[in-house]
Structure formats: structure tokens, C-alpha cells
PDB file of C-alpha atoms in Angstrom:
ATOM      1  CA  MET B 217     115.115 -58.563 -45.466  1.00 76.00           C
ATOM      2  CA  GLY B 218     112.247 -58.803 -47.954  1.00 86.00           C
ATOM      3  CA  LYS B 219     108.671 -57.638 -47.491  1.00 89.00           C
ATOM      4  CA  PRO B 220     106.285 -60.370 -46.251  1.00 90.00           C
ATOM      5  CA  ILE B 221     103.036 -61.564 -47.775  1.00 92.00           C
ATOM      6  CA  VAL B 222     100.471 -60.470 -45.172  1.00 93.00           C
ATOM      7  CA  HIS B 223      97.083 -61.303 -46.712  1.00 94.00           C
ATOM      8  CA  PHE B 224      95.445 -63.113 -49.634  1.00 95.00           C
ATOM      9  CA  GLU B 225      92.043 -62.794 -51.325  1.00 94.00           C
ATOM     10  CA  ILE B 226      89.841 -65.227 -53.195  1.00 95.00           C
ATOM     11  CA  PRO B 227      87.007 -63.862 -55.400  1.00 94.00           C
ATOM     12  CA  VAL B 228      84.025 -66.233 -55.666  1.00 95.00           C
ATOM     13  CA  ASN B 229      80.551 -66.471 -57.242  1.00 93.00           C
ATOM     14  CA  ASP B 230      78.970 -68.544 -54.427  1.00 94.00           C
ATOM     15  CA  SER B 231      80.295 -67.677 -50.977  1.00 93.00           C
ATOM     16  CA  GLU B 232      78.430 -70.453 -49.128  1.00 93.00           C
ATOM     17  CA  ARG B 233      79.652 -73.200 -51.453  1.00 94.00           C
ATOM     18  CA  MET B 234      83.246 -71.918 -51.468  1.00 94.00           C
ATOM     19  CA  SER B 235      83.471 -71.388 -47.695  1.00 94.00           C
ATOM     20  CA  ARG B 236      82.273 -75.010 -47.220  1.00 93.00           C
ATOM     21  CA  PHE B 237      84.844 -76.175 -49.793  1.00 95.00           C
ATOM     22  CA  TYR B 238      87.795 -74.495 -48.045  1.00 94.00           C
ATOM     23  CA  THR B 239      86.540 -75.434 -44.574  1.00 93.00           C
ATOM     24  CA  ASP B 240      86.120 -79.105 -45.531  1.00 92.00           C
ATOM     25  CA  LEU B 241      89.424 -79.235 -47.395  1.00 90.00           C
ATOM     26  CA  PHE B 242      91.733 -77.160 -45.167  1.00 91.00           C
ATOM     27  CA  ASP B 243      89.735 -76.571 -41.946  1.00 92.00           C
ATOM     28  CA  TRP B 244      89.782 -72.789 -42.534  1.00 94.00           C
ATOM     29  CA  LYS B 245      87.380 -70.594 -40.560  1.00 94.00           C
ATOM     30  CA  PHE B 246      85.244 -67.858 -42.178  1.00 95.00           C
ATOM     31  CA  ASP B 247      83.789 -64.740 -40.538  1.00 94.00           C
ATOM     32  CA  LYS B 248      81.460 -62.519 -42.591  1.00 93.00           C
ATOM     33  CA  GLN B 249      82.189 -58.787 -42.191  1.00 88.00           C
ATOM     34  CA  PRO B 250      80.392 -55.796 -43.722  1.00 82.00           C
ATOM     35  CA  MET B 251      82.974 -53.637 -45.542  1.00 78.00           C
ATOM     36  CA  GLY B 252      80.907 -50.563 -46.387  1.00 74.00           C
ATOM     37  CA  SER B 253      79.351 -49.621 -49.717  1.00 75.00           C
ATOM     38  CA  GLY B 254      77.151 -52.729 -49.481  1.00 76.00           C
ATOM     39  CA  MET B 255      80.058 -55.162 -49.917  1.00 81.00           C
ATOM     40  CA  ASP B 256      80.285 -58.254 -47.731  1.00 87.00           C
ATOM     41  CA  TYR B 257      83.692 -59.736 -47.041  1.00 91.00           C
ATOM     42  CA  TRP B 258      84.583 -62.998 -45.355  1.00 94.00           C
ATOM     43  CA  MET B 259      87.738 -62.938 -43.227  1.00 93.00           C
ATOM     44  CA  ILE B 260      89.606 -66.232 -43.501  1.00 95.00           C
ATOM     45  CA  GLU B 261      91.537 -67.691 -40.576  1.00 94.00           C
ATOM     46  CA  THR B 262      93.933 -70.342 -41.854  1.00 91.00           C
ATOM     47  CA  THR B 263      96.173 -71.339 -38.928  1.00 87.00           C
ATOM     48  CA  GLY B 264      95.209 -68.994 -36.094  1.00 82.00           C
ATOM     49  CA  ARG B 265      95.010 -65.287 -35.354  1.00 83.00           C
ATOM     50  CA  GLY B 266      97.695 -62.692 -34.992  1.00 79.00           C
ATOM     51  CA  PRO B 267     100.580 -61.290 -37.000  1.00 75.00           C
ATOM     52  CA  GLU B 268     102.426 -64.621 -37.136  1.00 79.00           C
ATOM     53  CA  HIS B 269      99.499 -66.261 -38.975  1.00 85.00           C
ATOM     54  CA  LEU B 270      98.664 -65.653 -42.639  1.00 90.00           C
ATOM     55  CA  GLY B 271      94.997 -64.785 -42.993  1.00 91.00           C
ATOM     56  CA  GLY B 272      92.930 -63.911 -45.989  1.00 94.00           C
ATOM     57  CA  GLY B 273      89.603 -62.805 -47.313  1.00 94.00           C
ATOM     58  CA  MET B 274      86.909 -63.908 -49.696  1.00 95.00           C
ATOM     59  CA  TYR B 275      84.514 -61.643 -51.583  1.00 93.00           C
ATOM     60  CA  LEU B 276      81.868 -61.932 -54.279  1.00 93.00           C
ATOM     61  CA  LYS B 277      83.246 -61.321 -57.756  1.00 92.00           C
ATOM     62  CA  GLN B 278      82.649 -57.802 -59.000  1.00 88.00           C
ATOM     63  CA  GLY B 279      83.007 -58.606 -62.701  1.00 88.00           C
ATOM     64  CA  SER B 280      86.355 -56.868 -63.190  1.00 84.00           C
ATOM     65  CA  GLU B 281      89.624 -58.071 -64.666  1.00 78.00           C
ATOM     66  CA  SER B 282      91.218 -57.980 -61.206  1.00 79.00           C
ATOM     67  CA  ASP B 283      88.787 -60.626 -59.856  1.00 87.00           C
ATOM     68  CA  ARG B 284      91.499 -63.245 -59.525  1.00 89.00           C
ATOM     69  CA  PRO B 285      93.167 -64.708 -56.437  1.00 93.00           C
ATOM     70  CA  ARG B 286      95.793 -62.276 -55.206  1.00 92.00           C
ATOM     71  CA  PHE B 287      98.161 -61.695 -52.352  1.00 94.00           C
ATOM     72  CA  PHE B 288      99.136 -58.544 -50.480  1.00 95.00           C
ATOM     73  CA  ILE B 289     102.656 -57.544 -49.503  1.00 95.00           C
ATOM     74  CA  GLY B 290     103.089 -55.597 -46.258  1.00 94.00           C
ATOM     75  CA  VAL B 291     104.777 -52.193 -46.594  1.00 95.00           C
ATOM     76  CA  GLU B 292     105.515 -49.391 -44.127  1.00 94.00           C
ATOM     77  CA  ASP B 293     104.654 -46.506 -46.496  1.00 96.00           C
ATOM     78  CA  ILE B 294     102.038 -47.323 -49.128  1.00 96.00           C
ATOM     79  CA  ASP B 295     102.497 -44.042 -51.029  1.00 97.00           C
ATOM     80  CA  GLU B 296     106.259 -44.564 -51.404  1.00 96.00           C
ATOM     81  CA  HIS B 297     105.841 -48.219 -52.421  1.00 95.00           C
ATOM     82  CA  THR B 298     103.101 -47.362 -54.923  1.00 96.00           C
ATOM     83  CA  GLU B 299     105.532 -44.988 -56.649  1.00 96.00           C
ATOM     84  CA  ARG B 300     108.292 -47.629 -56.562  1.00 94.00           C
ATOM     85  CA  PHE B 301     105.798 -50.177 -57.939  1.00 95.00           C
ATOM     86  CA  LYS B 302     104.997 -47.904 -60.909  1.00 95.00           C
ATOM     87  CA  GLN B 303     108.668 -47.085 -61.542  1.00 94.00           C
ATOM     88  CA  ALA B 304     109.479 -50.810 -61.637  1.00 94.00           C
ATOM     89  CA  GLY B 305     106.884 -51.337 -64.401  1.00 93.00           C
ATOM     90  CA  GLY B 306     103.751 -52.157 -62.403  1.00 94.00           C
ATOM     91  CA  SER B 307     100.316 -50.716 -63.212  1.00 95.00           C
ATOM     92  CA  VAL B 308      97.839 -49.573 -60.571  1.00 96.00           C
ATOM     93  CA  ILE B 309      94.370 -51.110 -61.010  1.00 94.00           C
ATOM     94  CA  ILE B 310      92.723 -49.809 -57.823  1.00 94.00           C
ATOM     95  CA  GLU B 311      94.160 -46.654 -56.265  1.00 96.00           C
ATOM     96  CA  LYS B 312      94.900 -46.314 -52.556  1.00 97.00           C
ATOM     97  CA  GLN B 313      91.833 -47.076 -50.476  1.00 95.00           C
ATOM     98  CA  GLU B 314      91.154 -47.421 -46.784  1.00 93.00           C
ATOM     99  CA  VAL B 315      90.467 -50.849 -45.326  1.00 90.00           C
ATOM    100  CA  PRO B 316      88.372 -49.669 -42.353  1.00 89.00           C
ATOM    101  CA  GLY B 317      89.943 -50.627 -39.058  1.00 88.00           C
ATOM    102  CA  PHE B 318      92.962 -52.295 -40.677  1.00 90.00           C
ATOM    103  CA  GLY B 319      94.964 -49.942 -42.913  1.00 95.00           C
ATOM    104  CA  TRP B 320      95.404 -48.967 -46.571  1.00 97.00           C
ATOM    105  CA  SER B 321      95.681 -50.980 -49.787  1.00 96.00           C
ATOM    106  CA  VAL B 322      96.567 -50.524 -53.447  1.00 97.00           C
ATOM    107  CA  ILE B 323      95.925 -53.212 -56.078  1.00 95.00           C
ATOM    108  CA  GLY B 324      97.976 -53.456 -59.223  1.00 93.00           C
ATOM    109  CA  SER B 325      99.480 -55.785 -61.782  1.00 92.00           C
ATOM    110  CA  ASP B 326     103.112 -56.614 -62.398  1.00 93.00           C
ATOM    111  CA  PRO B 327     104.667 -56.240 -65.896  1.00 89.00           C
ATOM    112  CA  GLU B 328     103.291 -59.687 -66.886  1.00 84.00           C
ATOM    113  CA  GLY B 329      99.725 -59.017 -65.685  1.00 88.00           C
ATOM    114  CA  ASN B 330      99.790 -60.855 -62.351  1.00 89.00           C
ATOM    115  CA  VAL B 331      97.527 -59.085 -59.845  1.00 91.00           C
ATOM    116  CA  LEU B 332      98.933 -58.240 -56.416  1.00 93.00           C
ATOM    117  CA  GLY B 333      98.314 -55.784 -53.638  1.00 95.00           C
ATOM    118  CA  LEU B 334     100.282 -53.522 -51.343  1.00 96.00           C
ATOM    119  CA  PHE B 335      99.059 -53.190 -47.762  1.00 96.00           C
ATOM    120  CA  GLN B 336     100.043 -50.695 -45.059  1.00 96.00           C
ATOM    121  CA  PRO B 337      98.589 -51.572 -41.637  1.00 94.00           C
ATOM    122  CA  LEU B 338      97.315 -48.913 -39.266  1.00 92.00           C
ATOM    123  CA  GLN B 339     100.086 -47.707 -37.012  1.00 78.00           C
ATOM    124  CA  PRO B 340      99.755 -49.219 -33.547  1.00 61.00           C
ATOM    125  CA  ALA B 341      98.768 -46.755 -30.830  1.00 50.00           C
ATOM    126  CA  PRO B 342     101.696 -45.710 -28.626  1.00 52.00           C
ATOM    127  CA  GLN B 343     101.887 -47.751 -25.449  1.00 51.00           C
ATOM    128  CA  THR B 344     101.494 -45.868 -22.200  1.00 46.00           C
ATOM    129  CA  ASN B 345     103.323 -46.921 -19.105  1.00 49.00           C
ATOM    130  CA  ARG B 346     100.276 -47.915 -17.064  1.00 44.00           C
ATOM    131  CA  THR B 347     102.394 -49.277 -14.210  1.00 43.00           C
ATOM    132  CA  GLN B 348     104.138 -45.962 -13.704  1.00 43.00           C
ATOM    133  CA  SER B 349     100.923 -43.923 -13.866  1.00 41.00           C
ATOM    134  CA  THR B 350      99.197 -46.359 -11.474  1.00 39.00           C
ATOM    135  CA  ALA B 351     102.108 -46.073  -9.040  1.00 42.00           C
ATOM    136  CA  LYS B 352     101.956 -42.278  -9.241  1.00 42.00           C
ATOM    137  CA  ARG B 353      98.213 -42.351  -8.521  1.00 41.00           C
ATOM    138  CA  ARG B 354      98.760 -44.611  -5.510  1.00 41.00           C
ATOM    139  CA  ARG B 355     101.478 -42.340  -4.103  1.00 44.00           C
ATOM    140  CA  ALA B 356      99.290 -39.285  -4.602  1.00 43.00           C
ATOM    141  CA  SER B 357      96.317 -41.031  -2.977  1.00 41.00           C
ATOM    142  CA  THR B 358      98.409 -42.233  -0.011  1.00 42.00           C
ATOM    143  CA  SER B 359      99.952 -38.813   0.593  1.00 45.00           C
ATOM    144  CA  SER B 360      96.538 -37.100   0.435  1.00 44.00           C
ATOM    145  CA  ARG B 361      95.115 -39.612   2.949  1.00 44.00           C
ATOM    146  CA  LYS B 362      98.008 -38.946   5.316  1.00 47.00           C
ATOM    147  CA  THR B 363      97.384 -35.223   5.272  1.00 46.00           C
ATOM    148  CA  LYS B 364      93.609 -35.601   5.705  1.00 46.00           C
ATOM    149  CA  ARG B 365      93.739 -37.909   8.754  1.00 47.00           C
ATOM    150  CA  LYS B 366      92.685 -36.395  12.038  1.00 48.00           C
ATOM    151  CA  ALA B 367      93.786 -37.399  15.480  1.00 47.00           C
ATOM    152  CA  PRO B 368      91.209 -39.620  17.187  1.00 48.00           C
ATOM    153  CA  SER B 369      88.760 -37.694  19.329  1.00 48.00           C
ATOM    154  CA  ARG B 370      88.249 -38.465  23.012  1.00 50.00           C
ATOM    155  CA  SER B 371      84.773 -39.823  22.314  1.00 48.00           C
ATOM    156  CA  SER B 372      86.176 -42.441  19.903  1.00 46.00           C
ATOM    157  CA  LYS B 373      88.731 -43.556  22.549  1.00 48.00           C
ATOM    158  CA  LYS B 374      85.928 -44.087  25.055  1.00 49.00           C
ATOM    159  CA  ARG B 375      83.948 -46.278  22.578  1.00 49.00           C
ATOM    160  CA  LYS B 376      86.902 -48.661  22.101  1.00 49.00           C
ATOM    161  CA  LYS B 377      87.002 -49.553  25.851  1.00 46.00           C
TER     162      LYS B 377
END
């Protein structure tokens, strides 16, 4: 099965005007995020949130040749796919860089000059079996209570009457 498109980007000169344009036209939602090094980035929600929904981003043009709309293809190993990209005739424009909190990206152009990106998401944290550990804690707590209980004293029996 092929690699999916997982993200798109739109470079703009006027973020307010363009976010209104896309909101009015397509009902997209924009959320401004600081991305470090003084760059603001607007996350775009097109149809909802989550891995089954294609989202994007908008940023102010930086004045480079790569400031064109582009899409990102999801890959499992960005280093391996960057090498494959080069071997297939692609050129890297922006080397591997971290997307804080999300993963890693590389931006390049195909043999005809179309700009595209590769994106490797952060690996999800391994899931712990909370149910099992909770059950173990309960058993340990119950068994420690059983061993700590004392027989009722005579004075407590007298109070109950």
C-alpha cells in the first residue's frame, strides 16, 4: 500500500486575510501556534481532528523558492526515505528538522521542481496495562489489610451493646 498524504502547508503574506478566506470558503478552523525561532504557524483543521482527518498549516512567506503550497507524505523512517528520495532524483531543499511535539520533516523537490515534504511522526509511547497494574495494587492492598486487622477488643464489644 502507498504512503499517505498526512499534512499540507500554505504560505501566505497576510495571515488574517487568508485565514478568513479559507474559513469563509471551506469552514476550516485555524489555531495559531508558536513554532520556535520567532515563527508563528497556524494549524488548520479541515474536517476534524485525529489521524483519519487531513490537517494542514499556514505560515508567513519567508521569501524562499520553496514558499509554495506543498503536501507531506507520511513515512516510518525519514532518514531512509530521504536517501530513497535523493536516489530517485529528488533534491533536498530543507534538511531534516524537528517539528516540536509532532515529529521530523524534510522538504525537497521532485525531478520537475514540485515541492513536497516527508514527515515522520513521533513514535507513540508504549501502552501500559493499567487494568492489570490496578488489579495488582488492589490485591496487594487487600492482602495487607487482612494481615493488619486485629481481633476486636473486649471494650469495643461492650460499646456495641
